mmCIF file of C-alpha atoms and ligand atoms in Angstrom:
data_model
loop_
_atom_site.group_PDB
_atom_site.id
_atom_site.type_symbol
_atom_site.label_atom_id
_atom_site.label_comp_id
_atom_site.label_asym_id
_atom_site.label_seq_id
_atom_site.Cartn_x
_atom_site.Cartn_y
_atom_site.Cartn_z
ATOM 1 C CA MET A 1 -9.803 48.956 20.324
ATOM 2 C CA PRO A 2 -11.473 45.561 20.929
ATOM 3 C CA THR A 3 -10.009 43.358 23.656
ATOM 4 C CA PRO A 4 -9.214 39.688 22.975
ATOM 5 C CA ARG A 5 -12.413 38.881 24.863
ATOM 6 C CA ASP A 6 -14.402 41.090 22.470
ATOM 7 C CA LEU A 7 -12.814 39.346 19.473
ATOM 8 C CA LEU A 8 -13.696 35.938 20.887
ATOM 9 C CA ASN A 9 -17.279 36.999 21.534
ATOM 10 C CA GLN A 10 -17.510 38.349 17.989
ATOM 11 C CA ALA A 11 -16.174 35.088 16.585
ATOM 12 C CA LYS A 12 -18.523 32.995 18.698
ATOM 13 C CA ALA A 13 -21.467 35.133 17.637
ATOM 14 C CA SER A 14 -20.809 34.316 13.988
ATOM 15 C CA ILE A 15 -20.324 30.538 14.313
ATOM 16 C CA ARG A 16 -22.203 27.583 15.720
ATOM 17 C CA GLU A 17 -20.837 25.594 18.663
ATOM 18 C CA VAL A 18 -21.643 21.982 19.453
ATOM 19 C CA ASP A 19 -21.379 20.376 22.866
ATOM 20 C CA LEU A 20 -19.532 17.111 23.474
ATOM 21 C CA PRO A 21 -22.486 14.696 23.169
ATOM 22 C CA GLU A 22 -23.479 16.278 19.845
ATOM 23 C CA ALA A 23 -19.868 16.087 18.619
ATOM 24 C CA GLN A 24 -19.749 12.414 19.529
ATOM 25 C CA THR A 25 -22.993 11.768 17.643
ATOM 26 C CA LEU A 26 -21.461 13.434 14.570
ATOM 27 C CA LEU A 27 -18.266 11.381 14.994
ATOM 28 C CA GLU A 28 -20.198 8.132 15.147
ATOM 29 C CA ALA A 29 -22.430 9.043 12.202
ATOM 30 C CA GLY A 30 -19.359 9.688 10.005
ATOM 31 C CA ARG A 31 -19.462 11.864 6.876
ATOM 32 C CA VAL A 32 -17.928 14.661 8.927
ATOM 33 C CA THR A 33 -14.303 15.737 9.286
ATOM 34 C CA PHE A 34 -12.827 16.503 12.694
ATOM 35 C CA LEU A 35 -10.157 19.162 12.392
ATOM 36 C CA ASP A 36 -7.607 19.461 15.216
ATOM 37 C CA VAL A 37 -6.089 22.966 15.255
ATOM 38 C CA ARG A 38 -3.761 22.491 18.246
ATOM 39 C CA GLU A 39 0.049 22.627 18.126
ATOM 40 C CA PRO A 40 1.971 19.463 17.142
ATOM 41 C CA ASP A 41 3.134 18.728 20.723
ATOM 42 C CA GLU A 42 -0.476 18.833 21.967
ATOM 43 C CA TYR A 43 -1.733 16.684 19.069
ATOM 44 C CA GLU A 44 0.932 14.013 19.593
ATOM 45 C CA GLN A 45 -0.205 13.476 23.208
ATOM 46 C CA GLY A 46 -3.619 12.371 22.005
ATOM 47 C CA ALA A 47 -6.360 13.304 19.566
ATOM 48 C CA ILE A 48 -9.825 12.326 18.395
ATOM 49 C CA PRO A 49 -9.434 9.212 16.168
ATOM 50 C CA GLY A 50 -9.362 10.076 12.462
ATOM 51 C CA ALA A 51 -8.979 13.822 13.046
ATOM 52 C CA VAL A 52 -7.095 15.893 10.487
ATOM 53 C CA HIS A 53 -4.340 17.892 12.159
ATOM 54 C CA LEU A 54 -3.603 21.458 11.088
ATOM 55 C CA PRO A 55 -2.270 23.942 13.678
ATOM 56 C CA ARG A 56 -4.257 27.188 13.903
ATOM 57 C CA GLY A 57 -1.278 29.235 12.719
ATOM 58 C CA HIS A 58 -1.183 27.392 9.370
ATOM 59 C CA LEU A 59 -4.932 27.312 8.848
ATOM 60 C CA GLU A 60 -5.469 30.052 6.249
ATOM 61 C CA PHE A 61 -2.769 28.826 3.891
ATOM 62 C CA GLN A 62 -3.083 25.061 4.240
ATOM 63 C CA VAL A 63 -6.715 24.240 4.947
ATOM 64 C CA GLU A 64 -7.776 24.141 1.301
ATOM 65 C CA GLY A 65 -5.038 21.587 0.619
ATOM 66 C CA LYS A 66 -6.006 19.439 3.612
ATOM 67 C CA LEU A 67 -9.791 19.747 3.205
ATOM 68 C CA PRO A 68 -10.416 20.372 -0.497
ATOM 69 C CA ASP A 69 -14.171 19.641 -0.469
ATOM 70 C CA LYS A 70 -15.793 22.652 1.188
ATOM 71 C CA SER A 71 -19.216 21.005 1.295
ATOM 72 C CA VAL A 72 -18.135 18.295 3.789
ATOM 73 C CA PRO A 73 -19.198 19.237 7.353
ATOM 74 C CA VAL A 74 -16.292 20.014 9.717
ATOM 75 C CA VAL A 75 -16.071 19.910 13.505
ATOM 76 C CA VAL A 76 -13.106 22.056 14.619
ATOM 77 C CA TYR A 77 -11.564 21.516 18.019
ATOM 78 C CA CYS A 78 -8.600 22.758 20.049
ATOM 79 C CA ALA A 79 -7.730 22.287 23.732
ATOM 80 C CA GLY A 80 -10.439 24.472 25.256
ATOM 81 C CA GLY A 81 -12.660 25.859 22.503
ATOM 82 C CA VAL A 82 -11.059 29.285 21.904
ATOM 83 C CA ARG A 83 -8.690 28.643 18.999
ATOM 84 C CA SER A 84 -11.351 26.446 17.383
ATOM 85 C CA ALA A 85 -13.914 29.275 17.546
ATOM 86 C CA PHE A 86 -11.552 31.593 15.651
ATOM 87 C CA ALA A 87 -10.670 28.783 13.226
ATOM 88 C CA ALA A 88 -14.327 28.024 12.527
ATOM 89 C CA LYS A 89 -14.987 31.714 11.763
ATOM 90 C CA THR A 90 -12.012 31.828 9.382
ATOM 91 C CA MET A 91 -13.160 28.682 7.590
ATOM 92 C CA GLY A 92 -16.637 30.120 7.168
ATOM 93 C CA ASP A 93 -15.038 33.215 5.594
ATOM 94 C CA LEU A 94 -13.069 30.891 3.270
ATOM 95 C CA GLY A 95 -16.294 29.363 1.990
ATOM 96 C CA TYR A 96 -16.639 26.180 4.050
ATOM 97 C CA ALA A 97 -20.361 25.553 4.133
ATOM 98 C CA ASP A 98 -20.860 23.715 7.422
ATOM 99 C CA VAL A 99 -18.286 24.328 10.169
ATOM 100 C CA VAL A 100 -18.893 24.047 13.902
ATOM 101 C CA SER A 101 -16.588 24.530 16.876
ATOM 102 C CA MET A 102 -16.512 21.940 19.654
ATOM 103 C CA ALA A 103 -17.172 23.721 22.962
ATOM 104 C CA GLY A 104 -14.934 22.591 25.820
ATOM 105 C CA GLY A 105 -12.293 21.288 23.426
ATOM 106 C CA PHE A 106 -10.165 18.167 23.633
ATOM 107 C CA ASN A 107 -9.424 18.557 27.341
ATOM 108 C CA LYS A 108 -13.102 18.229 28.299
ATOM 109 C CA TRP A 109 -13.511 15.518 25.641
ATOM 110 C CA LYS A 110 -10.723 13.453 27.207
ATOM 111 C CA ASP A 111 -11.941 14.084 30.792
ATOM 112 C CA GLY A 112 -15.448 13.068 29.752
ATOM 113 C CA GLY A 113 -14.273 9.605 28.721
ATOM 114 C CA TYR A 114 -14.915 10.103 25.017
ATOM 115 C CA PRO A 115 -12.775 8.103 22.544
ATOM 116 C CA TRP A 116 -9.259 9.353 21.839
ATOM 117 C CA ALA A 117 -5.906 7.860 20.930
ATOM 118 C CA ALA A 118 -2.294 8.893 20.554
ATOM 119 C CA PRO A 119 -1.913 9.468 16.800
ATOM 120 C CA LYS A 120 0.796 7.600 14.959
ATOM 121 C CA THR A 121 3.646 9.883 13.991
ATOM 122 C CA LEU A 122 7.109 9.318 12.534
ATOM 123 C CA THR A 123 10.084 9.289 14.876
ATOM 124 C CA PRO A 124 12.843 11.860 14.248
ATOM 125 C CA ALA A 125 14.993 9.059 12.766
ATOM 126 C CA GLN A 126 12.162 8.085 10.408
ATOM 127 C CA ARG A 127 11.634 11.726 9.404
ATOM 128 C CA ASN A 128 15.267 11.808 8.396
ATOM 129 C CA ARG A 129 15.297 8.437 6.627
ATOM 130 C CA TYR A 130 12.138 9.111 4.599
ATOM 131 C CA GLN A 131 12.591 12.886 4.063
ATOM 132 C CA ARG A 132 12.531 12.521 0.260
ATOM 133 C CA HIS A 133 9.117 10.845 0.569
ATOM 134 C CA LEU A 134 7.887 13.529 2.983
ATOM 135 C CA LEU A 135 8.757 16.185 0.408
ATOM 136 C CA LEU A 136 6.264 14.607 -2.007
ATOM 137 C CA PRO A 137 2.756 15.878 -1.131
ATOM 138 C CA GLU A 138 1.389 12.681 -2.742
ATOM 139 C CA VAL A 139 3.196 10.607 -0.088
ATOM 140 C CA GLY A 140 3.880 12.865 2.904
ATOM 141 C CA GLU A 141 3.744 11.707 6.518
ATOM 142 C CA THR A 142 0.337 10.068 6.042
ATOM 143 C CA GLY A 143 1.590 8.037 3.073
ATOM 144 C CA GLN A 144 4.798 7.057 4.850
ATOM 145 C CA LEU A 145 2.808 5.894 7.879
ATOM 146 C CA THR A 146 0.612 3.894 5.482
ATOM 147 C CA LEU A 147 3.698 2.230 3.970
ATOM 148 C CA LEU A 148 5.082 1.456 7.438
ATOM 149 C CA GLY A 149 1.751 -0.148 8.308
ATOM 150 C CA SER A 150 1.557 -2.153 5.066
ATOM 151 C CA LYS A 151 2.254 -5.839 4.486
ATOM 152 C CA VAL A 152 3.608 -7.078 1.158
ATOM 153 C CA LEU A 153 4.293 -10.722 0.310
ATOM 154 C CA LEU A 154 7.066 -11.525 -2.166
ATOM 155 C CA LEU A 155 6.761 -14.832 -3.966
ATOM 156 C CA GLY A 156 10.391 -15.759 -4.494
ATOM 157 C CA ALA A 157 13.687 -14.232 -3.345
ATOM 158 C CA GLY A 158 15.193 -14.616 -6.809
ATOM 159 C CA GLY A 159 15.658 -12.409 -9.842
ATOM 160 C CA LEU A 160 12.436 -10.380 -9.573
ATOM 161 C CA GLY A 161 12.008 -10.676 -5.815
ATOM 162 C CA SER A 162 15.490 -9.256 -5.156
ATOM 163 C CA PRO A 163 15.080 -5.736 -6.585
ATOM 164 C CA ALA A 164 11.411 -5.573 -5.569
ATOM 165 C CA ALA A 165 12.220 -6.489 -1.958
ATOM 166 C CA LEU A 166 15.219 -4.141 -1.747
ATOM 167 C CA TYR A 167 13.263 -1.124 -2.971
ATOM 168 C CA LEU A 168 10.173 -1.919 -0.904
ATOM 169 C CA ALA A 169 12.353 -2.271 2.202
ATOM 170 C CA ALA A 170 14.155 0.974 1.416
ATOM 171 C CA ALA A 171 10.789 2.708 0.910
ATOM 172 C CA GLY A 172 9.724 1.622 4.401
ATOM 173 C CA VAL A 173 7.057 -0.996 3.725
ATOM 174 C CA GLY A 174 6.701 -2.193 7.303
ATOM 175 C CA THR A 175 6.208 -5.925 6.781
ATOM 176 C CA LEU A 176 7.748 -7.919 3.950
ATOM 177 C CA GLY A 177 6.923 -11.609 3.684
ATOM 178 C CA VAL A 178 9.387 -13.640 1.631
ATOM 179 C CA ILE A 179 8.631 -17.157 0.453
ATOM 180 C CA ASP A 180 11.339 -19.293 -1.157
ATOM 181 C CA MET A 181 12.460 -22.874 -0.612
ATOM 182 C CA ASP A 182 15.835 -22.727 -2.387
ATOM 183 C CA VAL A 183 19.396 -22.269 -1.201
ATOM 184 C CA VAL A 184 21.713 -19.607 -2.595
ATOM 185 C CA ASP A 185 23.801 -20.928 -5.476
ATOM 186 C CA GLU A 186 26.703 -19.107 -7.093
ATOM 187 C CA SER A 187 24.835 -19.186 -10.414
ATOM 188 C CA ASN A 188 22.067 -17.051 -8.824
ATOM 189 C CA LEU A 189 24.406 -14.124 -8.228
ATOM 190 C CA GLN A 190 24.356 -13.037 -11.893
ATOM 191 C CA ARG A 191 20.978 -11.371 -11.128
ATOM 192 C CA GLN A 192 19.688 -12.126 -7.588
ATOM 193 C CA ILE A 193 21.122 -9.098 -5.807
ATOM 194 C CA LEU A 194 19.667 -9.928 -2.373
ATOM 195 C CA HIS A 195 22.406 -12.563 -2.033
ATOM 196 C CA ASN A 196 26.217 -12.571 -2.154
ATOM 197 C CA MET A 197 29.240 -14.882 -2.047
ATOM 198 C CA ASP A 198 29.174 -15.198 1.753
ATOM 199 C CA ARG A 199 25.641 -16.628 1.552
ATOM 200 C CA VAL A 200 26.276 -19.411 -0.981
ATOM 201 C CA GLY A 201 24.690 -22.526 0.520
ATOM 202 C CA ASP A 202 22.427 -20.530 2.905
ATOM 203 C CA ARG A 203 18.652 -20.659 2.762
ATOM 204 C CA LYS A 204 17.509 -17.896 0.396
ATOM 205 C CA VAL A 205 14.921 -16.590 2.874
ATOM 206 C CA ASP A 206 17.612 -16.215 5.568
ATOM 207 C CA SER A 207 19.934 -14.419 3.168
ATOM 208 C CA ALA A 208 17.055 -12.142 2.073
ATOM 209 C CA LYS A 209 16.185 -11.302 5.673
ATOM 210 C CA LYS A 210 19.806 -10.403 6.499
ATOM 211 C CA THR A 211 20.106 -8.102 3.496
ATOM 212 C CA LEU A 212 16.731 -6.391 3.995
ATOM 213 C CA THR A 213 17.049 -5.782 7.738
ATOM 214 C CA SER A 214 20.566 -4.423 7.344
ATOM 215 C CA LEU A 215 19.200 -2.012 4.736
ATOM 216 C CA ASN A 216 16.250 -0.911 6.885
ATOM 217 C CA PRO A 217 15.712 -2.081 10.479
ATOM 218 C CA ASP A 218 12.155 -0.614 10.371
ATOM 219 C CA VAL A 219 11.126 -3.562 8.215
ATOM 220 C CA ASN A 220 9.801 -6.742 9.766
ATOM 221 C CA VAL A 221 10.836 -9.569 7.398
ATOM 222 C CA VAL A 222 8.670 -12.680 7.723
ATOM 223 C CA THR A 223 10.191 -15.746 6.055
ATOM 224 C CA TYR A 224 8.493 -18.832 4.625
ATOM 225 C CA ASP A 225 11.027 -21.547 3.781
ATOM 226 C CA VAL A 226 8.397 -23.752 2.139
ATOM 227 C CA ARG A 227 7.074 -24.690 -1.260
ATOM 228 C CA LEU A 228 3.958 -22.628 -1.998
ATOM 229 C CA GLY A 229 1.148 -25.126 -2.510
ATOM 230 C CA ALA A 230 -2.586 -25.586 -2.356
ATOM 231 C CA ASP A 231 -2.231 -26.796 1.236
ATOM 232 C CA ASN A 232 -0.632 -23.610 2.569
ATOM 233 C CA ILE A 233 -1.290 -20.705 0.167
ATOM 234 C CA LEU A 234 -4.500 -19.410 1.778
ATOM 235 C CA ASP A 235 -2.890 -19.317 5.230
ATOM 236 C CA ILE A 236 0.289 -17.669 3.955
ATOM 237 C CA ILE A 237 -1.299 -14.882 1.902
ATOM 238 C CA ASP A 238 -3.949 -14.072 4.519
ATOM 239 C CA GLY A 239 -3.552 -10.523 5.864
ATOM 240 C CA TYR A 240 -1.181 -9.248 3.170
ATOM 241 C CA ASP A 241 -2.149 -6.062 1.337
ATOM 242 C CA VAL A 242 -0.340 -6.858 -1.926
ATOM 243 C CA ILE A 243 1.339 -9.936 -3.413
ATOM 244 C CA VAL A 244 4.408 -9.446 -5.619
ATOM 245 C CA ASP A 245 4.537 -12.440 -7.930
ATOM 246 C CA GLY A 246 7.953 -13.299 -9.298
ATOM 247 C CA THR A 247 7.348 -17.015 -9.759
ATOM 248 C CA ASP A 248 8.506 -18.703 -12.932
ATOM 249 C CA ASN A 249 6.083 -21.590 -13.449
ATOM 250 C CA PHE A 250 2.519 -21.777 -14.653
ATOM 251 C CA PRO A 251 0.884 -24.011 -12.017
ATOM 252 C CA THR A 252 2.069 -21.644 -9.244
ATOM 253 C CA ARG A 253 0.843 -18.555 -11.114
ATOM 254 C CA TYR A 254 -2.632 -20.060 -11.538
ATOM 255 C CA LEU A 255 -2.639 -21.139 -7.902
ATOM 256 C CA VAL A 256 -1.652 -17.604 -6.806
ATOM 257 C CA ASN A 257 -4.313 -16.137 -9.088
ATOM 258 C CA ASP A 258 -7.132 -18.250 -7.734
ATOM 259 C CA ALA A 259 -6.119 -17.837 -4.086
ATOM 260 C CA SER A 260 -5.712 -14.065 -4.460
ATOM 261 C CA LEU A 261 -9.176 -13.819 -6.042
ATOM 262 C CA LEU A 262 -10.601 -15.739 -3.117
ATOM 263 C CA LYS A 263 -8.869 -13.439 -0.610
ATOM 264 C CA ARG A 264 -9.283 -10.337 -2.826
ATOM 265 C CA ILE A 265 -5.609 -9.386 -2.604
ATOM 266 C CA PRO A 266 -4.080 -7.463 -5.545
ATOM 267 C CA VAL A 267 -1.177 -9.183 -7.312
ATOM 268 C CA VAL A 268 1.672 -7.286 -8.972
ATOM 269 C CA HIS A 269 2.782 -9.771 -11.589
ATOM 270 C CA GLY A 270 6.157 -9.815 -13.319
ATOM 271 C CA SER A 271 7.829 -12.225 -15.693
ATOM 272 C CA ILE A 272 11.092 -12.323 -17.627
ATOM 273 C CA PHE A 273 12.359 -14.285 -20.589
ATOM 274 C CA ARG A 274 15.781 -13.847 -22.254
ATOM 275 C CA PHE A 275 15.818 -10.070 -23.039
ATOM 276 C CA GLU A 276 12.118 -9.336 -22.439
ATOM 277 C CA GLY A 277 9.975 -8.652 -19.421
ATOM 278 C CA GLN A 278 6.312 -8.070 -18.635
ATOM 279 C CA VAL A 279 4.530 -6.422 -15.714
ATOM 280 C CA THR A 280 0.848 -6.013 -14.901
ATOM 281 C CA VAL A 281 -1.392 -5.658 -11.840
ATOM 282 C CA PHE A 282 -4.300 -7.975 -11.132
ATOM 283 C CA ASP A 283 -6.898 -6.287 -8.919
ATOM 284 C CA PRO A 284 -9.477 -8.961 -8.030
ATOM 285 C CA TYR A 285 -12.823 -8.327 -9.753
ATOM 286 C CA ASN A 286 -11.851 -4.719 -10.588
ATOM 287 C CA GLY A 287 -9.675 -5.735 -13.521
ATOM 288 C CA PRO A 288 -8.621 -8.816 -15.446
ATOM 289 C CA CYS A 289 -7.036 -11.736 -13.612
ATOM 290 C CA TYR A 290 -4.169 -13.969 -14.739
ATOM 291 C CA ARG A 291 -6.620 -16.425 -16.312
ATOM 292 C CA CYS A 292 -8.238 -13.571 -18.315
ATOM 293 C CA LEU A 293 -4.752 -12.778 -19.674
ATOM 294 C CA ILE A 294 -3.512 -16.348 -20.168
ATOM 295 C CA PRO A 295 -6.508 -18.701 -20.193
ATOM 296 C CA GLU A 296 -4.345 -21.808 -20.348
ATOM 297 C CA PRO A 297 -0.651 -22.545 -20.038
ATOM 298 C CA PRO A 298 1.392 -23.162 -23.169
ATOM 299 C CA PRO A 299 2.567 -26.725 -23.722
ATOM 300 C CA ALA A 300 5.577 -27.489 -21.549
ATOM 301 C CA GLU A 301 7.989 -27.711 -24.494
ATOM 302 C CA LEU A 302 7.134 -24.091 -25.454
ATOM 303 C CA ALA A 303 7.451 -22.741 -21.931
ATOM 304 C CA PRO A 304 10.990 -23.269 -20.699
ATOM 305 C CA SER A 305 11.658 -21.952 -17.202
ATOM 306 C CA CYS A 306 14.366 -19.390 -16.494
ATOM 307 C CA ALA A 307 16.783 -22.156 -15.608
ATOM 308 C CA GLU A 308 16.527 -23.498 -19.155
ATOM 309 C CA ALA A 309 15.996 -20.315 -21.164
ATOM 310 C CA GLY A 310 18.637 -17.931 -19.918
ATOM 311 C CA VAL A 311 18.015 -14.340 -18.950
ATOM 312 C CA LEU A 312 20.020 -11.136 -19.180
ATOM 313 C CA GLY A 313 21.284 -10.362 -15.661
ATOM 314 C CA VAL A 314 20.052 -6.742 -15.488
ATOM 315 C CA LEU A 315 16.593 -7.507 -16.881
ATOM 316 C CA PRO A 316 14.972 -8.653 -13.592
ATOM 317 C CA GLY A 317 16.366 -5.508 -11.959
ATOM 318 C CA ILE A 318 14.248 -3.397 -14.297
ATOM 319 C CA VAL A 319 11.123 -5.545 -14.165
ATOM 320 C CA GLY A 320 11.290 -6.127 -10.392
ATOM 321 C CA SER A 321 11.792 -2.391 -9.806
ATOM 322 C CA ILE A 322 8.663 -1.635 -11.855
ATOM 323 C CA GLN A 323 6.843 -4.183 -9.687
ATOM 324 C CA ALA A 324 8.025 -2.256 -6.594
ATOM 325 C CA VAL A 325 6.725 1.016 -8.084
ATOM 326 C CA GLU A 326 3.334 -0.536 -8.829
ATOM 327 C CA THR A 327 3.161 -2.019 -5.326
ATOM 328 C CA ILE A 328 3.723 1.380 -3.702
ATOM 329 C CA LYS A 329 1.109 2.945 -6.021
ATOM 330 C CA VAL A 330 -1.429 0.290 -5.044
ATOM 331 C CA LEU A 331 -0.672 0.744 -1.326
ATOM 332 C CA LEU A 332 -0.996 4.535 -1.477
ATOM 333 C CA GLY A 333 -3.698 4.779 -4.164
ATOM 334 C CA LEU A 334 -1.365 6.826 -6.371
ATOM 335 C CA GLY A 335 -1.625 7.498 -10.099
ATOM 336 C CA ASP A 336 -2.689 4.969 -12.718
ATOM 337 C CA THR A 337 -1.580 1.453 -11.906
ATOM 338 C CA LEU A 338 -1.110 -1.292 -14.497
ATOM 339 C CA VAL A 339 -4.561 -2.728 -13.710
ATOM 340 C CA GLY A 340 -5.978 -3.632 -17.128
ATOM 341 C CA ARG A 341 -2.667 -2.980 -18.890
ATOM 342 C CA LEU A 342 0.319 -5.182 -19.654
ATOM 343 C CA LEU A 343 3.656 -3.385 -19.823
ATOM 344 C CA ALA A 344 6.164 -5.150 -22.072
ATOM 345 C CA TYR A 345 9.861 -4.265 -21.955
ATOM 346 C CA ASP A 346 12.345 -5.267 -24.644
ATOM 347 C CA ALA A 347 15.972 -4.745 -23.617
ATOM 348 C CA LEU A 348 17.410 -5.265 -27.108
ATOM 349 C CA GLU A 349 15.046 -2.720 -28.696
ATOM 350 C CA GLN A 350 15.196 -0.644 -25.509
ATOM 351 C CA SER A 351 11.432 -0.150 -25.736
ATOM 352 C CA PHE A 352 8.409 -0.183 -23.455
ATOM 353 C CA ARG A 353 4.965 -0.937 -24.856
ATOM 354 C CA THR A 354 1.627 -1.223 -23.063
ATOM 355 C CA PHE A 355 -1.276 -3.379 -24.154
ATOM 356 C CA LYS A 356 -4.840 -3.194 -22.899
ATOM 357 C CA VAL A 357 -6.003 -6.331 -21.106
ATOM 358 C CA ARG A 358 -9.716 -6.784 -20.510
ATOM 359 C CA ARG A 359 -11.667 -8.990 -18.168
ATOM 360 C CA ASP A 360 -12.837 -12.120 -19.934
ATOM 361 C CA PRO A 361 -16.591 -12.578 -19.354
ATOM 362 C CA THR A 362 -16.067 -16.328 -19.742
ATOM 363 C CA CYS A 363 -13.088 -16.434 -17.357
ATOM 364 C CA PRO A 364 -13.307 -19.666 -15.362
ATOM 365 C CA ALA A 365 -11.934 -17.887 -12.265
ATOM 366 C CA CYS A 366 -13.296 -14.315 -12.148
ATOM 367 C CA GLY A 367 -16.134 -14.361 -14.703
ATOM 368 C CA PRO A 368 -19.780 -13.963 -13.632
ATOM 369 C CA ASP A 369 -20.428 -17.687 -14.142
ATOM 370 C CA ALA A 370 -17.181 -18.829 -12.545
ATOM 371 C CA GLY A 371 -18.742 -20.116 -9.356
ATOM 372 C CA GLU A 372 -16.818 -20.693 -6.179
ATOM 373 C CA ILE A 373 -13.135 -21.458 -6.536
ATOM 374 C CA VAL A 374 -11.591 -24.390 -4.731
ATOM 375 C CA ILE A 375 -7.866 -24.200 -4.107
ATOM 376 C CA ALA A 376 -6.138 -27.426 -5.111
ATOM 377 C CA GLU A 377 -2.890 -28.462 -6.787
ATOM 378 C CA TYR A 378 -2.933 -27.956 -10.529
ATOM 379 C CA ASP A 379 -1.844 -30.355 -13.220
ATOM 380 C CA GLU A 380 -0.271 -29.152 -16.470
ATOM 381 C CA LEU A 381 -3.670 -27.920 -17.711
ATOM 382 C CA CYS A 382 -4.072 -25.742 -14.604
ATOM 383 C CA MET A 383 -7.863 -25.566 -14.849
ATOM 384 C CA PRO A 384 -9.601 -24.314 -11.714
ATOM 385 C CA HIS A 385 -11.202 -26.914 -9.504
ATOM 386 C CA ARG A 386 -14.883 -26.925 -8.606
ATOM 387 C CA HIS A 387 -16.881 -28.165 -5.676
HETATM 388 ZN ZN1 ZN B 1 -10.300 -13.707 -14.859
#
């Protein structure tokens, strides 16, 4: 009957160990996965930055889900180098091509002054709030932490911005910027569900912030009670991961397009008209931009704004919710986004159609000959400015 010591010696004889300096060299070189096989309470106190966490007891059944590519080199570590030696042997048996165990473990690593950090984890309250996300392997704790660390800017707290902001706040997007310069009017309440009768006369951004923070106190709502213009757009959008565009006029859409290209920020675009809505995603230089889709604005008499045209009250709820879905997909890298596709919804037909949209090689904003874009106020022709 072998003793535990015999088993450890057998395991160590069949694997390779690396010392701490060699492990650090591998960490700095990248292209290697560090696998932390300690228990959750040990991991939460501190871990090697970027390490994948999988307790030793779950290794056999979960490692292929966590580390699907068996050709990527792995450095396994635990607290002292024992559990990691057994884990490395098991992974070799499972077909992982290049697995080493870090001798000395995390305790020696930490004592030696090597880099470590307390990993971000969800609080018990967050685990409860987002449990339906955690049950989706495509989101999980990593995805929820990504959402909590994400910043999304909503252009407008109106018809489209209302449902988009509510669902993004509920989903736990950690920072929501809201830009709007209007006050709440009773005629908004037919569709702008961020606001209510008590807020009539209030600034829309203040009303939006109240509603969103009462829905989810995790969300930091940053308000911009200004008109979005050439003078401020680059400063405002800087640092956001995604822009949700719910604006209703052409000069602003072209301005947003050109500024987002310059800053390389994806834009989830939505528009509504009477009983119809459209959604698409503009991913700078990876798909068409707004100018590829609509090279020039229609004449003013053919392009009435919402205020003049009328819109079915529920319609922005559907379109803005699709914008929220696309935003979360972009943030988490999930599924097929609407990059390169325009989704058109017709409420009277009750139909959805998608149309392919391609990059325009002669696009004056994102085409190869477009040159450098200068952000400036647009006239009714909305052509991009040049140096
Ligand atoms: Zn373009």
